[in-house]
C-alpha cells in the first residue's frame, strides 16, 4: 500500500496545531507536529471579536503551516476552528480573511463534533484504547470553556455530557470571587461538585467505572513525561495521581514549574485541571488513569483515514452516536421497542431506495437517529408533539453530529408529526441550504411511511421486505394480525413519498395463516 | 558527622584562574622538547591568541562588574575585584613564561636555520637596502602617522592593533616641548618579512614594525625622533546587545561588531624599557592602571608565530600532517542513506574524515526524494561546502531551514555573510531564539521513501566546519531511528518559534531540562553506590564550572561513586578533598588536536549508558544556550565510545592530572608513553586499511598516508 500524507489543522482557543500524518500499511503515523500559542479565546469571550493584531498573527501562522504542508507535498488537509472561531461575531469574515491570505479554508465545527473528534483521537491509540474501554470507562475531555464526560459500557459509548467547567472558565470564576489562594481548592471543589452531582444522579447512578481517560493540555503532558520510561507510558493509578495532587497543592509555583517543566503562567490551569480530574476520580471511583496525550488533530486525521479507507477502525463510531441517541431517547421515555421497529422499517426502505434517493451513508445515520428520537417530544406534550420534539433535539448535543445535522434530524422528526412546509422560509430551514432541505424532505418521507406502518405502535410485523421495481416500492409485510389501521395511515403518507421520490409505495400483506 | 556542605567556596577553584592554568598547559606543549620545533612555535602562538581573547572577554567582564560596583562572589568566594587582583598576578606570570619560551624557541629556530632578527642592528648592507626598499614600495604608502598636539587629539587606537609610539620634537626649535606621535603597523601587510640571507642555507626574517622603526624619520620629516616603542591595546570586546529591543538583530550585530574596536582599554602591552614619557602618555590617554600594563621583553603579539609555521622547506620541524581516514562503515558507500538505514554510524574526528557529513548534506541537496534539510550553523569555515550545498538544495526546490547563530563570538561577521547568502538562495534562515545562543549541532534530512517519510539525523559535538574538523577532536552520529527523528523535528520546530512538544523521546535539551537530566544521571549513580551497586561516571568535556553539577559530583563521590573526568580546559572542581572529592580524578589532555568532544558514561548498575552532546558542564551551556544531549544506544558504538574514553584515561604523554593543590602535573617519564591522540590516528588508519582490503586496490591510494611519530 503506498503511503499518503495528510495535514490536520486545529485553530483552538489558545493554541494553533498542525500535524502532518502519514497513512501506510501500519496505520497512522505522525510525521511532523507544530504548536503555536495564540490566545484567541480571550478576545472572543470578552469582546466578541478577534482583534486585528491577532488576526494578522493567526494568518501569519496559518501561512507558515501552509508552507510546512507544501514542504511535505501534502495536498489534502482538513482545518477546523473550534470555540474561539465559532463564537466570534465575525466568523465568516475571519474565515474568508484566512483563506484569502493563506489559501487554507477553515471549517468551523460544533462542540459535539469537536468532542467526537477528540474521542476519535483517543481511539487512534489503537490497542491501548480497545483494552481500556473494554472495562467501564469514562473519557474526560477538558477544554478552556467546558468539559465533556463520556461514559462507556462494554466498549460502546453510552452517555456523553458537556458541562461549563473548562479550565479557563473556572479560573476566571475564581478570579472574580477574589478569594484567598488558600481557599481556591475548596471553592473549585464546590463549583465542580455542584455540576458533577447532577451528572451523577442522571447518568452515573450505579455504573462501575474502572478507567478514566484524560484529554487535556496540562495534566497529560506532565503524566506522559513522568511515565515515559515506564512499561505503560501515560498510565498511572489513582493513588499516584492523588500523591501528585497533594504535591501540587503544597509546592510553590516556581518550584513546580521547574520540576515539571511547565510554564509559570500555566500553573494555575494545571491546578484547575488536576482538581477537575480529582473530583471525577472521587465521583467514579476510577482506579486507573490514562493520559494518551492526544489532541484534536489526531482525531481529524483519524476521521480522514476512516473516510478514505486508509485505515480500518475496529471500533464502530457510528454505533456510538446511535448509542448516545438511544440514551437521549431513554431520558425522554421513548419506547425502545417501538423505536427499534421503526428503525428497522426505515432502514429497509432506505436501503431499497438506494438507487433513487441519492442519499449517503451519513444520511442513513441521520435517519436512524431520527427514528430513535421520533417521539421524544411526548415527554413534554402529547399535543404539541412536533414542536416539542424539535425543541428537545435542538436543545440537546448529540455527539458526532454537527449543528446542521442536528437541525436536519430535528426537522425530520418535526415533519414526521405535521405537514411538511414547502416554503423553506416558513419552515425555518432556508439557512441550511437546498441540499439540506432536500435531505429533510426525503428522510421525512421515509420516516412518515415507516411510521404509518406501525401507527398502532403494536409492532405487528415480524419482518418486512422492500423492493423497488419500476416506479413502485413494494413493502411486503408478513403478519396474521389485522393491519387495516396501518394500511389507512400508510396510504395517507404514501402521497408525500411519491411526491418526493416519484415512487409509489404500496403494501403487500402476506397473511401467515 | 553532619552532611558536608558541598557548596562551600573552599571546594571550588576560580574559573578565570583555572583558565590561566589551561593556557599554561598549552604553553607547556611549546616547552616540550619532544615536540617538533615548529609545532612548539604554533602552540606558543595559540597561547597568545587565547590570552588575547581571555582579556577581551573574561577580564573585560570582570572589569565591567567591578566598575558597576558588583560585589557578588563567585563559587570560589572571590568578588570581581579580588579576581582581578589575582588574575593580574597570574597573567603577568604567564606572559613572562610566554616570553621565556619565546626566547628559547627563537634561539632553537636560529640553530635550525630560521633566524628572526630582534631588530635592525644585525642587518647586513644588502639586507638593509632590501628592508628600506620594502618600506618605500609597500609599507610607506599604507601608513597613516598621527601626531598629537593641541589641535589634534589623541587618536582612537584600534583593539589589538600593533602601533609604534614616538616622542618627537620639531627640528627647528629644540626648546619646544615634545609631542606624541603614533603610527599603526598595518595589518594588511605580513607581520614577518623574509629578507635575503647571504651565504647561508637558512632563512632570515625581520618584523614589520622594525622596518618601520628603522624608517620612522621618513614619516615625521620635520621632527626629531627622541624615542619610540611598540605598544598594543586590548579592549573590551563583548557585544552588548539588547535582543528584545533590537528590531533587526542582524543590523544590530553588524553595528556592535564595528563598535568592538572602541571598547574600554583593559590591557596595554609596551616594550620593556620604553621611554617613561611614552608610558605616561599612553597610560593617561588610554586610562589603564599600572597593573594593566605589561612590559614585554620581546615582540608584541606573538600570534604572528602562526605564520612561521607555514614556512616552506622545514618539514622536518613539523609533525607529519595527518589525513583523516575514511569512515569504515562508509567505505565503498554509494548511498549514504542506505548505509544509515542499515545501522547507526559513529564518527570520531579528525581521526576519521568529516567528508561524510559534508557529503550527507551535498547528497541531500540533489536527491529528488529529499523534501527538506534543516541544520544549525554555529561556526562555519570560509567558503563552506556545507553552506554551498544548502544554497543548492534551496535552488533545487527543497525546503531548507538553517539556523545561523549570529552571536558566535568573533565569528559574527563571518556568519552574517553566510546568512545573507543562504537567504538569497531561498533558504529559510532563522537567527535563533532571543536571549539564547544556539550551540547545538544537528542536521535533519526528511526524505520521502517508498515505505513513507524517513528522517535522517546527524548529531555531533563539533561545529559544521570542515576546517576545524581537521584540527578538533569530536564525535558525530548518523541515525534514522524514528525516536530521534521525531525529536529532531521537534527541535527545529521549537527553534522556528513553535511550542515545545508534549514529550521528548531520546534527546535532552538545554536550557529546558538538560541540566536536570545530568543531575539526575549523577544522582542515580549516587543512589546505586549507596545501595551497594557498581557506580561509575566517566565524563569528557571542555570545561567544568557549573556549581550545581559540581555539587552533584561531590555528593556522588562522597557516596562512593568512582568519577573520572577528562576536562580539557577550565575546571572549578577540586580533587582530593576528604569526604568530598576523594573518588574524583580530573585530567586534561592537550595535544596536537584540540580536544573538543563531549562524551558521558554512566554505569547505571551494569546497564551502562553513553551520551554525547554539544554542551559542557558550564552554566552558559546548561542555562543560556540551546544544546542537545543524545544517547548512543547501538552496542558496537557504545563499545567504541568506551574505548575512546578508556584510551584517554590511559594517556600518559599528553595528559595533565589535576592535583589536590589545584596545579596540574604530567605523568612521570618512567611510565610507558601513551598518547591517546596517536593511538586514535593509528587505529583509524588500521581500521580503514582493513576495511578497504578486498575492495578495488586502486582505492588504497586515496585513503592514505602518514602516521604521526
Short mmCIF file of C-alpha atoms in Angstrom, two decimals, chain A residues 15-386:
data_model
loop_
_atom_site.label_atom_id
_atom_site.label_comp_id
_atom_site.label_asym_id
_atom_site.label_seq_id
_atom_site.Cartn_x
_atom_site.Cartn_y
_atom_site.Cartn_z
CA UNK A 15 -3.31 27.24 20.55
CA UNK A 16 -2.88 26.51 16.87
CA UNK A 17 -1.86 22.99 15.95
CA UNK A 18 -0.65 21.39 12.77
CA UNK A 19 0.03 17.69 12.37
CA UNK A 20 1.35 16.01 9.28
CA UNK A 21 0.26 12.41 9.33
CA UNK A 22 1.30 9.53 7.15
CA UNK A 23 -1.09 6.69 6.35
CA UNK A 24 0.62 3.45 5.49
CA UNK A 25 0.41 -0.29 5.91
CA UNK A 26 0.98 0.07 9.64
CA UNK A 27 -1.79 2.57 10.11
CA UNK A 28 -1.40 6.22 11.01
CA UNK A 29 1.93 7.77 11.94
CA UNK A 30 2.77 11.32 12.95
CA UNK A 31 5.48 12.77 10.79
CA UNK A 32 5.59 16.34 11.99
CA UNK A 33 3.76 18.42 14.55
CA UNK A 34 3.91 22.08 15.47
CA UNK A 35 2.06 24.03 18.12
CA UNK A 36 1.81 27.76 18.48
CA UNK A 37 0.33 29.58 21.44
CA UNK A 38 -2.13 32.22 20.34
CA UNK A 39 -4.85 33.34 22.69
CA UNK A 40 -7.93 33.89 20.55
CA UNK A 41 -10.34 32.89 23.30
CA UNK A 42 -9.85 35.96 25.49
CA UNK A 43 -10.78 38.29 22.62
CA UNK A 44 -13.77 36.23 21.56
CA UNK A 45 -15.13 35.68 25.02
CA UNK A 46 -14.60 39.23 26.21
CA UNK A 47 -15.20 41.47 23.18
CA UNK A 48 -16.92 39.06 20.84
CA UNK A 49 -14.38 39.60 18.06
CA UNK A 50 -10.81 38.60 17.40
CA UNK A 51 -8.60 41.72 17.31
CA UNK A 52 -6.88 42.78 14.11
CA UNK A 53 -3.45 42.09 15.58
CA UNK A 54 -4.46 38.56 16.46
CA UNK A 55 -5.98 38.06 13.02
CA UNK A 56 -2.68 39.12 11.47
CA UNK A 57 -0.76 36.75 13.63
CA UNK A 58 -3.26 33.98 13.00
CA UNK A 59 -2.90 34.45 9.25
CA UNK A 60 0.87 34.51 9.55
CA UNK A 61 0.97 31.24 11.43
CA UNK A 62 -1.56 29.53 9.18
CA UNK A 63 0.58 30.74 6.28
CA UNK A 64 3.59 29.06 7.92
CA UNK A 65 1.53 25.91 8.31
CA UNK A 66 0.77 26.05 4.60
CA UNK A 67 4.49 26.24 3.87
CA UNK A 68 5.19 23.25 6.07
CA UNK A 69 2.47 21.33 4.25
CA UNK A 70 3.98 22.34 0.94
CA UNK A 71 7.40 21.12 2.04
CA UNK A 72 5.92 17.67 2.61
CA UNK A 73 3.99 17.88 -0.68
CA UNK A 74 0.76 17.44 1.23
CA UNK A 75 -2.26 18.11 -0.93
CA UNK A 76 -5.06 17.00 1.36
CA UNK A 77 -5.89 18.61 4.62
CA UNK A 78 -8.67 19.47 6.99
CA UNK A 79 -8.60 22.60 9.06
CA UNK A 80 -11.08 23.09 11.84
CA UNK A 81 -11.86 26.08 14.02
CA UNK A 82 -13.37 25.49 17.43
CA UNK A 83 -14.98 27.67 20.07
CA UNK A 84 -12.99 30.88 19.66
CA UNK A 85 -13.73 30.94 15.94
CA UNK A 86 -17.23 29.54 16.37
CA UNK A 87 -18.31 32.13 18.92
CA UNK A 88 -16.77 35.21 17.40
CA UNK A 89 -19.27 37.61 15.85
CA UNK A 90 -17.44 37.88 12.55
CA UNK A 91 -16.73 34.21 11.97
CA UNK A 92 -17.33 34.32 8.22
CA UNK A 93 -15.22 37.42 7.73
CA UNK A 94 -12.42 35.84 9.72
CA UNK A 95 -12.55 32.59 7.77
CA UNK A 96 -12.57 34.46 4.50
CA UNK A 97 -9.57 36.52 5.56
CA UNK A 98 -7.61 33.42 6.41
CA UNK A 99 -8.49 31.75 3.14
CA UNK A 100 -7.66 34.79 1.05
CA UNK A 101 -4.33 35.36 2.77
CA UNK A 102 -3.15 31.78 3.22
CA UNK A 103 -5.16 29.59 0.87
CA UNK A 104 -6.30 27.46 3.79
CA UNK A 105 -10.01 27.01 4.28
CA UNK A 106 -11.06 26.69 7.94
CA UNK A 107 -14.28 24.82 8.69
CA UNK A 108 -15.98 25.66 11.94
CA UNK A 109 -17.14 22.66 13.92
CA UNK A 110 -19.64 22.44 16.73
CA UNK A 111 -18.72 21.40 20.22
CA UNK A 112 -20.28 17.99 19.70
CA UNK A 113 -18.25 17.43 16.54
CA UNK A 114 -15.12 18.61 18.28
CA UNK A 115 -15.62 16.27 21.22
CA UNK A 116 -16.31 13.42 18.88
CA UNK A 117 -13.06 14.08 17.10
CA UNK A 118 -11.25 14.26 20.44
CA UNK A 119 -12.80 10.92 21.21
CA UNK A 120 -11.55 9.57 17.88
CA UNK A 121 -8.11 10.90 18.68
CA UNK A 122 -8.11 8.64 21.73
CA UNK A 123 -9.32 5.77 19.56
CA UNK A 124 -6.34 6.37 17.26
CA UNK A 125 -4.18 4.94 20.03
CA UNK A 126 -5.32 1.51 18.94
CA UNK A 127 -4.69 -1.35 21.35
CA UNK A 128 -4.47 0.79 24.44
CA UNK A 129 -7.86 2.28 23.61
CA UNK A 130 -9.54 -1.05 22.89
CA UNK A 131 -8.06 -2.54 26.03
CA UNK A 132 -9.16 0.35 28.21
CA UNK A 133 -12.76 0.76 27.07
CA UNK A 134 -13.35 -2.94 27.44
CA UNK A 135 -13.96 -2.18 31.10
CA UNK A 136 -16.20 0.58 32.45
CA UNK A 137 -14.52 3.77 31.26
CA UNK A 138 -15.08 7.48 31.28
CA UNK A 139 -13.36 9.93 28.98
CA UNK A 140 -12.96 13.39 30.40
CA UNK A 141 -12.15 15.94 27.74
CA UNK A 142 -11.08 19.18 29.45
CA UNK A 143 -11.16 22.34 27.41
CA UNK A 144 -10.87 26.01 28.15
CA UNK A 145 -14.61 26.69 28.37
CA UNK A 146 -16.15 23.34 29.13
CA UNK A 147 -15.52 19.71 29.84
CA UNK A 148 -17.12 16.70 28.21
CA UNK A 149 -17.57 13.47 30.12
CA UNK A 150 -18.34 10.39 28.05
CA UNK A 151 -19.22 7.06 29.63
CA UNK A 152 -18.55 3.70 28.00
CA UNK A 153 -20.30 0.46 28.62
CA UNK A 154 -18.98 -2.75 27.07
CA UNK A 155 -16.75 -0.76 24.77
CA UNK A 156 -19.65 1.26 23.41
CA UNK A 157 -20.18 4.94 24.07
CA UNK A 158 -23.21 5.21 26.22
CA UNK A 159 -23.59 8.72 27.51
CA UNK A 160 -21.85 12.00 26.84
CA UNK A 161 -22.46 15.27 28.56
CA UNK A 162 -20.98 18.73 28.27
CA UNK A 163 -20.56 20.91 31.35
CA UNK A 164 -19.37 24.50 31.61
CA UNK A 165 -16.39 23.59 33.77
CA UNK A 166 -13.49 24.40 31.46
CA UNK A 167 -10.16 25.37 33.00
CA UNK A 168 -10.16 28.96 31.73
CA UNK A 169 -13.77 29.45 32.77
CA UNK A 170 -13.17 28.12 36.27
CA UNK A 171 -10.03 30.17 36.69
CA UNK A 172 -11.98 33.25 35.59
CA UNK A 173 -14.69 32.49 38.14
CA UNK A 174 -12.12 32.08 40.89
CA UNK A 175 -10.53 35.40 39.98
CA UNK A 176 -13.95 37.07 40.06
CA UNK A 177 -14.60 35.71 43.54
CA UNK A 178 -11.35 37.31 44.72
CA UNK A 179 -10.94 34.61 47.34
CA UNK A 180 -7.75 33.87 49.23
CA UNK A 181 -5.48 31.43 47.38
CA UNK A 182 -5.75 29.03 50.30
CA UNK A 183 -9.48 28.78 49.61
CA UNK A 184 -9.17 28.08 45.91
CA UNK A 185 -9.07 24.32 46.27
CA UNK A 186 -12.25 24.20 48.33
CA UNK A 187 -14.05 26.67 46.07
CA UNK A 188 -13.16 24.70 42.99
CA UNK A 189 -14.40 21.60 44.70
CA UNK A 190 -17.74 23.25 45.26
CA UNK A 191 -18.05 24.62 41.74
CA UNK A 192 -17.14 21.34 40.15
CA UNK A 193 -19.04 19.23 42.63
CA UNK A 194 -22.31 21.08 42.01
CA UNK A 195 -22.46 20.07 38.37
CA UNK A 196 -20.89 16.66 38.82
CA UNK A 197 -23.54 15.72 41.36
CA UNK A 198 -26.25 16.32 38.75
CA UNK A 199 -24.27 14.25 36.28
CA UNK A 200 -24.01 11.55 38.90
CA UNK A 201 -27.76 11.45 39.51
CA UNK A 202 -28.66 11.49 35.85
CA UNK A 203 -26.09 9.21 34.34
CA UNK A 204 -23.62 7.55 36.69
CA UNK A 205 -26.07 6.01 39.14
CA UNK A 206 -24.61 2.61 39.93
CA UNK A 207 -22.31 2.39 36.98
CA UNK A 208 -18.89 0.89 37.66
CA UNK A 209 -16.10 3.00 36.22
CA UNK A 210 -12.63 1.47 36.41
CA UNK A 211 -10.72 3.61 33.96
CA UNK A 212 -10.53 7.31 33.35
CA UNK A 213 -9.12 8.63 30.07
CA UNK A 214 -7.92 12.24 30.21
CA UNK A 215 -7.80 14.51 27.19
CA UNK A 216 -6.33 17.87 28.18
CA UNK A 217 -3.38 20.21 27.68
CA UNK A 218 -1.97 20.35 31.18
CA UNK A 219 -2.02 17.12 33.12
CA UNK A 220 -1.46 14.87 30.12
CA UNK A 221 1.97 16.25 29.13
CA UNK A 222 3.19 16.05 32.73
CA UNK A 223 1.94 12.48 33.11
CA UNK A 224 3.43 11.41 29.81
CA UNK A 225 6.78 12.88 30.65
CA UNK A 226 6.87 11.26 34.08
CA UNK A 227 5.88 7.85 32.76
CA UNK A 228 7.88 7.92 29.53
CA UNK A 229 10.35 5.33 30.70
CA UNK A 230 7.79 3.02 32.27
CA UNK A 231 6.29 -0.08 30.64
CA UNK A 232 2.97 1.69 30.22
CA UNK A 233 3.61 5.29 29.29
CA UNK A 234 0.67 7.54 30.05
CA UNK A 235 -0.89 5.20 32.59
CA UNK A 236 -0.93 5.89 36.32
CA UNK A 237 -3.06 4.67 39.17
CA UNK A 238 -5.42 6.80 41.24
CA UNK A 239 -3.08 6.73 44.27
CA UNK A 240 -0.22 8.14 42.29
CA UNK A 241 -2.44 10.87 40.92
CA UNK A 242 -3.58 11.73 44.42
CA UNK A 243 0.03 11.95 45.56
CA UNK A 244 0.81 14.24 42.64
CA UNK A 245 -2.18 16.41 43.52
CA UNK A 246 -1.01 16.74 47.11
CA UNK A 247 2.42 17.84 45.90
CA UNK A 248 0.80 20.34 43.57
CA UNK A 249 -1.09 21.86 46.48
CA UNK A 250 1.98 22.46 48.63
CA UNK A 251 4.73 23.22 46.10
CA UNK A 252 5.31 26.84 45.20
CA UNK A 253 4.70 27.80 41.59
CA UNK A 254 8.36 28.35 40.65
CA UNK A 255 9.39 25.03 42.13
CA UNK A 256 6.59 23.24 40.37
CA UNK A 257 7.34 24.95 37.09
CA UNK A 258 10.96 23.81 37.26
CA UNK A 259 10.27 20.28 38.39
CA UNK A 260 7.55 19.55 35.88
CA UNK A 261 8.75 21.82 33.04
CA UNK A 262 5.51 23.78 32.98
CA UNK A 263 5.39 27.45 32.03
CA UNK A 264 4.79 29.59 35.12
CA UNK A 265 1.71 31.24 33.67
CA UNK A 266 0.06 27.84 33.23
CA UNK A 267 0.46 26.61 36.80
CA UNK A 268 -2.98 27.84 37.83
CA UNK A 269 -4.53 25.98 34.92
CA UNK A 270 -2.64 22.83 35.85
CA UNK A 271 -4.14 23.13 39.30
CA UNK A 272 -7.67 23.57 37.99
CA UNK A 273 -7.31 20.68 35.58
CA UNK A 274 -5.96 18.46 38.34
CA UNK A 275 -8.85 19.43 40.60
CA UNK A 276 -11.38 18.51 37.92
CA UNK A 277 -9.76 15.13 37.40
CA UNK A 278 -9.54 14.51 41.10
CA UNK A 279 -13.22 15.29 41.53
CA UNK A 280 -14.14 12.88 38.76
CA UNK A 281 -11.94 10.17 40.29
CA UNK A 282 -13.69 10.66 43.61
CA UNK A 283 -17.08 10.55 41.94
CA UNK A 284 -16.47 7.48 39.81
CA UNK A 285 -14.03 5.54 41.96
CA UNK A 286 -11.82 5.00 38.90
CA UNK A 287 -8.62 3.10 39.66
CA UNK A 288 -6.60 3.74 36.54
CA UNK A 289 -5.94 6.97 34.72
CA UNK A 290 -4.72 7.02 31.16
CA UNK A 291 -3.37 10.16 29.52
CA UNK A 292 -2.89 9.22 25.89
CA UNK A 293 -1.51 12.68 25.09
CA UNK A 294 -3.70 13.22 22.07
CA UNK A 295 -5.13 16.30 20.50
CA UNK A 296 -7.89 17.23 18.11
CA UNK A 297 -5.51 16.87 15.18
CA UNK A 298 -5.18 13.13 15.72
CA UNK A 299 -8.95 12.85 15.64
CA UNK A 300 -9.14 14.88 12.46
CA UNK A 301 -6.56 12.67 10.82
CA UNK A 302 -8.20 9.51 12.10
CA UNK A 303 -11.55 10.52 10.71
CA UNK A 304 -9.98 11.35 7.38
CA UNK A 305 -8.26 7.98 7.34
CA UNK A 306 -11.50 6.21 8.06
CA UNK A 307 -13.41 8.12 5.42
CA UNK A 308 -10.83 7.35 2.75
CA UNK A 309 -10.47 3.76 3.93
CA UNK A 310 -6.82 4.34 4.64
CA UNK A 311 -7.27 2.70 7.95
CA UNK A 312 -9.72 0.24 9.30
CA UNK A 313 -11.09 1.09 12.66
CA UNK A 314 -12.03 -1.87 14.83
CA UNK A 315 -14.39 0.43 16.66
CA UNK A 316 -17.77 1.31 15.26
CA UNK A 317 -18.09 5.02 15.88
CA UNK A 318 -21.43 5.19 14.23
CA UNK A 319 -22.83 2.88 16.84
CA UNK A 320 -21.50 5.26 19.50
CA UNK A 321 -23.55 8.07 18.03
CA UNK A 322 -26.56 5.81 17.86
CA UNK A 323 -26.00 4.67 21.43
CA UNK A 324 -25.90 8.28 22.59
CA UNK A 325 -29.08 8.99 20.70
CA UNK A 326 -30.76 6.00 22.35
CA UNK A 327 -29.70 7.33 25.70
CA UNK A 328 -31.25 10.66 24.91
CA UNK A 329 -34.39 8.84 23.84
CA UNK A 330 -34.40 6.92 27.10
CA UNK A 331 -34.14 10.15 29.02
CA UNK A 332 -37.37 11.29 27.36
CA UNK A 333 -39.13 7.98 27.99
CA UNK A 334 -39.07 6.79 24.39
CA UNK A 335 -40.41 3.34 23.72
CA UNK A 336 -37.34 1.27 22.95
CA UNK A 337 -39.20 -1.46 21.20
CA UNK A 338 -41.14 0.94 19.05
CA UNK A 339 -38.02 2.83 18.09
CA UNK A 340 -36.31 -0.37 17.06
CA UNK A 341 -39.24 -1.44 14.94
CA UNK A 342 -39.43 1.94 13.29
CA UNK A 343 -35.70 1.93 12.74
CA UNK A 344 -35.83 -1.46 11.12
CA UNK A 345 -38.61 -0.40 8.77
CA UNK A 346 -36.86 2.87 7.87
CA UNK A 347 -33.57 1.18 7.13
CA UNK A 348 -35.27 -1.40 4.96
CA UNK A 349 -36.96 1.31 2.93
CA UNK A 350 -33.80 3.41 2.78
CA UNK A 351 -31.72 0.51 1.51
CA UNK A 352 -34.31 -0.49 -1.05
CA UNK A 353 -34.47 3.06 -2.38
CA UNK A 354 -30.71 3.47 -2.77
CA UNK A 355 -30.84 3.86 -6.49
CA UNK A 356 -33.40 6.61 -6.34
CA UNK A 357 -32.89 8.71 -3.24
CA UNK A 358 -29.24 9.93 -3.80
CA UNK A 359 -28.63 9.95 -0.06
CA UNK A 360 -25.39 8.94 1.66
CA UNK A 361 -24.39 6.58 4.47
CA UNK A 362 -24.24 9.60 6.70
CA UNK A 363 -27.83 10.41 5.84
CA UNK A 364 -28.74 6.84 6.75
CA UNK A 365 -27.28 7.53 10.20
CA UNK A 366 -29.33 10.71 10.47
CA UNK A 367 -32.41 8.72 9.64
CA UNK A 368 -31.57 6.20 12.34
CA UNK A 369 -31.23 8.96 14.88
CA UNK A 370 -34.48 10.50 13.70
CA UNK A 371 -36.27 7.22 14.28
CA UNK A 372 -34.77 6.88 17.76
CA UNK A 373 -35.87 10.38 18.73
CA UNK A 374 -39.00 10.50 16.65
CA UNK A 375 -41.35 10.95 19.56
CA UNK A 376 -39.16 12.38 22.30
CA UNK A 377 -41.49 15.36 22.47
CA UNK A 378 -44.15 13.22 24.08
CA UNK A 379 -42.25 13.69 27.32
CA UNK A 380 -43.37 17.33 27.27
CA UNK A 381 -46.66 17.28 25.41
CA UNK A 382 -48.74 14.75 23.54
CA UNK A 383 -50.50 17.58 21.75
CA UNK A 384 -47.61 19.66 20.65
CA UNK A 385 -45.51 16.66 19.75
CA UNK A 386 -43.89 18.11 16.65
#
